[in-house]
Coordinates of C-alpha atoms in Angstrom, one line a residue:
M29 CA 91.7 96.9 74.3
T30 CA 92.6 94.4 77.0
A31 CA 91.1 94.0 80.4
A32 CA 94.3 95.5 81.8
S33 CA 93.4 98.8 80.1
N34 CA 89.6 98.8 80.2
G35 CA 89.1 97.4 83.7
K36 CA 86.2 95.2 82.5
D37 CA 84.9 92.3 84.6
A38 CA 83.1 89.4 83.1
A39 CA 81.5 86.3 84.5
G40 CA 83.9 83.5 83.5
G41 CA 86.6 86.1 82.9
Y42 CA 88.9 87.5 85.6
S43 CA 87.3 90.0 87.9
R44 CA 90.6 90.5 89.9
R45 CA 92.4 91.8 86.8
G46 CA 90.4 94.9 86.1
L47 CA 90.3 96.0 89.7
L48 CA 94.0 95.5 90.1
K49 CA 94.4 98.3 87.5
I50 CA 92.6 100.7 89.9
G51 CA 94.8 99.7 92.8
I52 CA 98.1 99.1 91.1
G53 CA 98.4 100.2 87.4
V54 CA 97.1 103.8 87.8
V55 CA 99.1 104.5 91.0
A56 CA 102.3 102.9 89.6
G57 CA 102.0 105.0 86.5
A58 CA 101.6 108.2 88.6
G59 CA 104.6 107.3 90.7
M60 CA 107.1 105.9 88.3
V61 CA 110.8 106.1 89.1
G62 CA 113.3 107.0 86.4
P63 CA 115.6 104.3 85.0
A64 CA 118.7 105.9 86.5
A65 CA 117.3 105.8 90.0
G66 CA 119.3 102.8 91.1
T67 CA 118.5 101.6 94.6
A68 CA 115.5 103.5 95.9
M69 CA 115.7 105.0 99.4
A70 CA 113.3 104.2 102.2
G71 CA 110.4 106.5 102.2
G72 CA 108.0 105.9 105.1
P73 CA 107.4 108.4 107.9
G74 CA 110.4 108.6 110.1
D75 CA 112.4 106.2 107.9
P76 CA 116.2 106.3 108.2
S77 CA 118.0 108.1 105.3
S78 CA 120.0 104.9 104.5
P79 CA 118.6 102.7 101.7
T80 CA 116.6 99.6 102.3
L81 CA 118.4 97.3 99.9
A82 CA 116.5 94.6 98.0
V83 CA 117.4 92.2 95.2
K84 CA 115.3 89.9 93.1
V85 CA 116.1 86.3 93.7
K86 CA 114.0 84.6 91.0
N87 CA 110.6 84.3 89.3
L88 CA 108.6 81.7 91.2
S89 CA 105.8 81.4 88.6
G90 CA 105.4 81.9 84.9
P91 CA 105.2 79.7 81.8
A92 CA 108.6 78.1 82.5
E93 CA 108.2 77.8 86.2
T94 CA 104.6 76.8 86.8
G95 CA 103.3 76.1 83.2
P96 CA 103.9 72.4 83.8
F97 CA 101.1 72.5 86.3
T98 CA 98.8 74.4 83.9
A99 CA 99.3 77.4 86.2
P100 CA 101.5 79.8 84.2
W101 CA 99.6 82.8 85.5
T102 CA 99.0 83.3 89.2
D103 CA 99.6 85.8 92.0
L104 CA 99.9 86.2 95.8
G105 CA 101.7 82.9 96.4
I106 CA 101.4 83.1 100.2
P107 CA 104.2 80.9 101.4
V108 CA 103.8 78.4 104.2
R109 CA 106.3 75.7 105.3
C110 CA 104.3 72.5 105.6
P111 CA 104.7 70.0 108.4
D112 CA 106.6 67.7 105.9
G113 CA 109.2 70.4 105.3
T114 CA 108.0 71.4 101.8
M115 CA 107.0 75.0 101.0
L116 CA 103.5 75.6 99.7
F117 CA 102.7 78.8 97.8
V118 CA 99.0 79.5 97.9
G119 CA 98.0 81.5 94.8
G120 CA 95.0 83.6 94.1
D121 CA 93.3 83.8 90.7
T122 CA 95.1 81.3 88.5
F123 CA 94.8 80.7 84.7
D124 CA 96.2 78.5 81.9
G125 CA 97.0 79.6 78.4
D126 CA 99.7 81.5 76.5
H127 CA 98.6 84.8 78.2
V128 CA 96.3 85.9 81.0
P129 CA 92.9 85.5 79.4
R130 CA 90.9 88.5 78.3
P131 CA 87.2 88.7 79.3
G132 CA 85.3 86.0 77.4
E133 CA 88.3 83.9 76.5
P134 CA 88.7 80.4 77.9
S135 CA 90.6 80.7 81.1
D136 CA 90.7 77.5 83.2
W137 CA 90.2 79.9 86.2
R138 CA 91.0 78.4 89.6
A139 CA 91.4 80.0 93.0
P140 CA 93.0 79.3 95.4
V141 CA 95.7 76.9 94.2
G142 CA 98.7 75.3 95.9
L143 CA 102.1 75.3 94.2
R144 CA 104.8 73.4 96.0
S145 CA 108.6 73.6 96.4
S146 CA 109.8 70.2 97.5
N147 CA 112.8 72.0 99.0
G148 CA 111.5 74.2 101.9
D149 CA 114.8 76.1 102.3
V150 CA 114.3 79.8 101.9
N151 CA 117.6 79.9 99.9
N152 CA 116.7 77.1 97.5
L153 CA 113.0 77.5 96.5
R154 CA 111.7 76.2 93.2
I155 CA 108.2 75.2 92.4
D156 CA 108.3 71.6 91.2
E157 CA 105.0 70.2 92.4
S158 CA 101.4 71.3 92.8
V159 CA 98.3 70.2 94.7
G160 CA 96.7 68.3 91.8
G161 CA 99.8 67.1 90.0
G162 CA 100.0 68.2 86.4
H163 CA 96.9 70.4 86.8
A164 CA 96.9 72.6 89.9
N165 CA 93.5 72.3 91.4
S166 CA 91.4 74.7 93.3
L167 CA 92.1 73.9 97.0
V168 CA 88.4 74.5 97.9
D169 CA 85.2 74.5 95.8
E170 CA 84.9 77.9 94.0
P171 CA 82.6 77.8 90.9
H172 CA 83.1 81.6 90.1
N173 CA 79.4 82.1 90.0
P174 CA 78.3 85.1 88.0
V175 CA 77.1 88.2 89.9
G176 CA 75.9 90.7 87.4
D177 CA 78.7 91.3 85.0
K178 CA 81.3 90.0 87.6
A179 CA 81.9 86.7 89.2
T180 CA 82.8 85.3 92.6
T181 CA 86.2 84.1 93.6
A182 CA 88.2 82.9 96.6
I183 CA 91.2 85.0 97.5
P184 CA 93.6 83.8 100.3
S185 CA 94.7 86.3 102.8
D186 CA 96.8 84.0 105.0
V187 CA 98.1 80.4 105.3
F188 CA 100.0 79.3 108.4
V189 CA 100.8 76.3 110.6
V190 CA 99.9 75.6 114.3
D191 CA 101.1 72.4 116.0
G192 CA 101.4 70.5 112.8
V193 CA 98.0 71.7 111.4
M194 CA 97.8 74.1 108.4
Y195 CA 95.2 76.8 108.4
M196 CA 94.0 79.0 105.5
H197 CA 91.8 82.1 105.5
L198 CA 89.8 83.0 102.3
M199 CA 87.9 86.1 101.3
R200 CA 84.8 85.1 99.3
G201 CA 82.5 86.9 96.9
V202 CA 83.1 89.4 94.1
I203 CA 86.6 90.8 94.3
Y204 CA 86.7 93.8 96.7
D205 CA 83.1 93.2 97.6
T206 CA 83.6 90.5 100.2
H207 CA 80.3 88.6 101.0
H208 CA 82.0 86.6 103.8
T209 CA 85.3 85.1 104.8
D210 CA 85.9 81.5 105.7
F211 CA 88.5 79.4 107.5
W212 CA 89.9 76.0 106.6
R213 CA 92.4 73.5 107.9
S214 CA 94.6 70.7 106.4
T215 CA 96.3 67.8 108.1
D216 CA 97.9 66.4 105.0
N217 CA 100.3 69.2 104.0
G218 CA 97.7 71.1 102.1
E219 CA 96.5 68.4 99.8
S220 CA 93.0 68.5 101.1
W221 CA 91.1 71.1 103.2
E222 CA 88.4 70.9 105.8
Y223 CA 85.9 73.8 106.4
L224 CA 85.9 75.3 109.9
C225 CA 83.9 78.5 110.1
Q226 CA 83.1 81.8 108.5
W227 CA 82.6 85.5 109.3
P228 CA 80.2 88.0 107.6
G229 CA 81.9 90.4 105.3
D230 CA 80.4 93.5 107.1
L231 CA 81.7 92.5 110.6
H232 CA 83.4 95.5 112.3
G233 CA 82.5 97.7 109.4
G234 CA 84.3 95.3 107.0
Q235 CA 87.6 95.7 108.9
F236 CA 87.6 92.0 109.7
Q237 CA 87.8 90.9 106.0
Q238 CA 91.5 90.6 105.3
K239 CA 93.1 88.7 108.2
T240 CA 96.7 87.7 108.9
Y241 CA 97.9 85.6 111.8
A242 CA 101.1 85.7 113.9
V243 CA 101.6 82.4 115.7
A244 CA 103.1 83.3 119.1
D245 CA 104.8 81.1 121.8
D246 CA 102.3 82.1 124.5
G247 CA 99.5 79.9 123.4
Y248 CA 97.8 82.6 121.2
C249 CA 97.6 83.6 117.6
Y250 CA 97.5 87.4 117.1
V251 CA 95.3 88.6 114.2
L252 CA 95.6 91.9 112.3
S253 CA 92.8 92.7 109.9
S254 CA 91.5 95.4 107.5
V255 CA 89.0 96.0 104.8
F256 CA 89.8 94.1 101.6
N257 CA 89.4 97.0 99.1
R258 CA 92.3 99.1 98.0
E259 CA 90.0 102.1 97.3
V260 CA 88.5 102.2 100.8
A261 CA 90.3 103.7 103.8
S262 CA 90.3 101.3 106.7
G263 CA 91.6 101.0 110.2
M264 CA 93.6 98.0 111.3
L265 CA 92.2 95.8 114.0
L266 CA 93.9 93.5 116.5
H267 CA 92.5 90.3 118.0
R268 CA 93.9 87.3 119.7
V269 CA 92.7 83.7 119.8
R270 CA 93.9 80.6 121.7
K271 CA 95.6 78.2 119.3
E272 CA 93.2 75.4 120.1
R273 CA 90.2 77.6 119.3
L274 CA 91.2 79.0 115.9
G275 CA 88.0 77.7 114.3
D276 CA 85.7 79.3 116.9
P277 CA 84.6 82.8 115.9
G278 CA 83.4 83.5 119.4
A279 CA 86.9 82.9 120.8
Y280 CA 88.5 85.9 119.0
E281 CA 89.2 88.6 121.7
P282 CA 89.3 92.2 120.4
W283 CA 92.0 94.7 121.5
G284 CA 90.4 98.0 122.2
Y285 CA 90.6 101.4 123.9
V286 CA 88.1 101.6 126.8
D287 CA 87.8 104.1 129.7
G288 CA 91.2 105.7 129.1
G289 CA 93.2 102.5 128.5
W290 CA 93.8 99.5 126.2
R291 CA 92.6 96.0 127.1
W292 CA 91.7 92.6 125.7
N293 CA 88.0 91.7 125.4
A294 CA 87.0 95.3 124.8
P295 CA 83.3 95.8 123.8
A296 CA 84.6 96.5 120.2
P297 CA 88.1 96.6 118.7
T298 CA 89.8 99.9 118.2
T299 CA 92.1 100.6 115.2
V300 CA 95.7 100.2 116.1
F301 CA 97.0 102.1 113.1
D302 CA 96.2 105.3 111.2
V303 CA 93.3 104.8 108.8
R304 CA 94.7 104.3 105.3
K305 CA 94.1 102.3 102.1
W306 CA 95.6 98.9 102.6
G307 CA 96.7 96.3 100.1
E308 CA 97.9 92.8 101.1
I309 CA 99.1 92.4 104.8
C310 CA 101.3 89.8 106.4
F311 CA 101.9 89.5 110.2
R312 CA 104.5 87.1 111.6
A313 CA 106.3 86.3 114.8
M314 CA 110.0 86.0 114.0
D315 CA 113.3 86.0 116.0
G316 CA 111.6 87.0 119.2
K317 CA 109.8 90.0 117.7
Y318 CA 106.9 90.6 115.3
V319 CA 107.0 91.8 111.7
L320 CA 104.2 93.3 109.6
T321 CA 104.6 93.7 105.9
W322 CA 102.0 95.3 103.7
L323 CA 101.2 96.9 100.3
N324 CA 100.9 100.6 101.0
M325 CA 98.6 102.4 98.5
D326 CA 99.6 106.0 99.0
P327 CA 102.4 106.3 98.1
L328 CA 102.6 102.9 96.4
S329 CA 105.2 100.7 98.1
I330 CA 105.7 97.5 100.0
R331 CA 106.6 98.3 103.5
A332 CA 107.6 96.6 106.8
M333 CA 107.5 97.2 110.5
V334 CA 109.4 95.4 113.3
F335 CA 108.1 95.7 116.9
P336 CA 108.5 93.8 120.2
L337 CA 104.9 92.9 121.1
P338 CA 101.6 92.4 119.2
T339 CA 100.2 95.3 121.3
S340 CA 103.1 97.7 120.5
D341 CA 102.1 101.2 119.3
L342 CA 102.2 100.9 115.6
T343 CA 101.5 104.6 115.1
R344 CA 105.0 105.2 116.6
T345 CA 106.8 102.3 114.9
L346 CA 109.3 102.8 112.1
E347 CA 108.0 102.2 108.6
Q348 CA 110.5 100.8 106.2
T349 CA 110.0 100.8 102.5
M350 CA 111.2 97.6 100.9
I351 CA 109.8 97.7 97.3
L352 CA 109.0 100.8 95.2
P353 CA 107.2 100.9 91.8
C354 CA 108.8 101.7 88.4
A355 CA 107.9 101.5 84.7
P356 CA 108.2 98.1 83.0
G357 CA 111.7 97.6 81.8
Q358 CA 113.2 99.9 84.4
E359 CA 113.4 97.3 87.2
V360 CA 116.6 97.2 89.3
A361 CA 117.3 96.5 92.9
N362 CA 114.1 97.2 94.8
L363 CA 112.2 98.8 91.9
V364 CA 109.4 96.6 90.6
A365 CA 106.9 97.3 87.9
S366 CA 103.3 97.1 89.4
P367 CA 104.2 95.4 92.7
Y368 CA 101.8 94.0 95.3
G369 CA 101.8 91.3 97.9
G370 CA 104.9 91.2 100.0
F371 CA 104.4 88.0 102.1
V372 CA 107.1 86.9 104.4
V373 CA 108.8 83.6 103.5
P374 CA 109.0 81.1 106.4
G375 CA 112.6 80.5 107.4
S376 CA 113.4 84.2 107.0
T377 CA 115.5 86.0 109.6
F378 CA 116.1 89.7 110.0
G379 CA 119.6 89.1 108.6
N380 CA 118.2 86.9 105.7
F381 CA 114.7 88.3 105.0
H382 CA 112.7 87.1 102.0
I383 CA 109.3 88.1 100.7
V384 CA 107.0 87.0 97.8
V385 CA 106.1 89.9 95.6
S386 CA 103.4 89.8 93.0
Q387 CA 103.4 91.6 89.7
W388 CA 100.8 92.3 87.0
Y389 CA 100.8 94.9 84.3
D390 CA 99.7 93.1 81.1
E391 CA 98.6 89.7 80.0
W392 CA 102.2 88.4 79.7
N393 CA 103.4 89.8 83.0
Y394 CA 101.4 88.3 85.9
R395 CA 103.6 86.3 88.4
I396 CA 105.0 85.8 91.8
M397 CA 108.7 86.5 92.5
Q398 CA 111.1 86.0 95.4
Y399 CA 112.9 89.1 96.8
K400 CA 115.6 89.3 99.4
V401 CA 115.6 92.4 101.6
N402 CA 118.7 93.6 103.5
M403 CA 119.0 96.3 106.2
L404 CA 115.6 95.6 107.7
S405 CA 115.8 97.4 111.1

């Protein structure tokens, strides 16, 4: 029995793998779409009846694609266009070998890693370099210390650029049991990273663990956040922070409902969305608007919202389903076996919208992929 089926964790093994089964494999199995389904229809509350069309562009990782960097098995791949024009994909738990290692097997486990496309054009991406050269290195120190029968790791939730400086947010501790989150910056296109600050994992009831940043043109970054645990219902919080104070935890201003109205610097943040179980989230300013993409856990899908302002009412905003689950071997159009992630690729427009989708359902199918989504409203 593999870790994909028994959900085991092991110090020195891969704690993310067993828990992904809870969040992805079981749900996907319960919601499989038949092989004749063709293009799946949008399925969010209030979605239009017309289909949200999506097509796979390519695998971005795998033995052929990223094996030359001893990183054939990786996920997340949060894309960021570096100041030098290259595209860096920041991966989560990453392994070498001819399959994703089972608990107790040698793994060469690293997290996070940086895999690079020297061409930063959204239409011509191909990973041909890594931070570390022939051996993709961990971008920060993460020894995967044993904690009981599990081990710590460093999972990226966002990577972005402000005024030529790259920033990376990491969730630290045992997977889905975040001890703290920390924040880093790079001034050399992601080759090295400098520690800035951290936040306790239980801040705002844990709803400040998974953060994603939209870089606006008004001097602020707007931050959406949630619990990082697919089995725990969470609100979604909104903060803003001046660009020059990104590394100062005291500079993050909460958006909250106080005395009958919404305002910045409220005594505490108020959820801006219905409480639900969230997977990965990605918040971006784009084409004069804002877009949020996320892994929705119930029903399982990767969704998107487009809205005019960071403070728009998300409870009344159209949800559009981009990716739906299916059984292995039945993938077509926007049907993906065991999908997660859904990070917006820099350079996307609403007419040419690309996302990075992760997949994992056995030890030979663990990768990141590029999808192009059409008809995003």
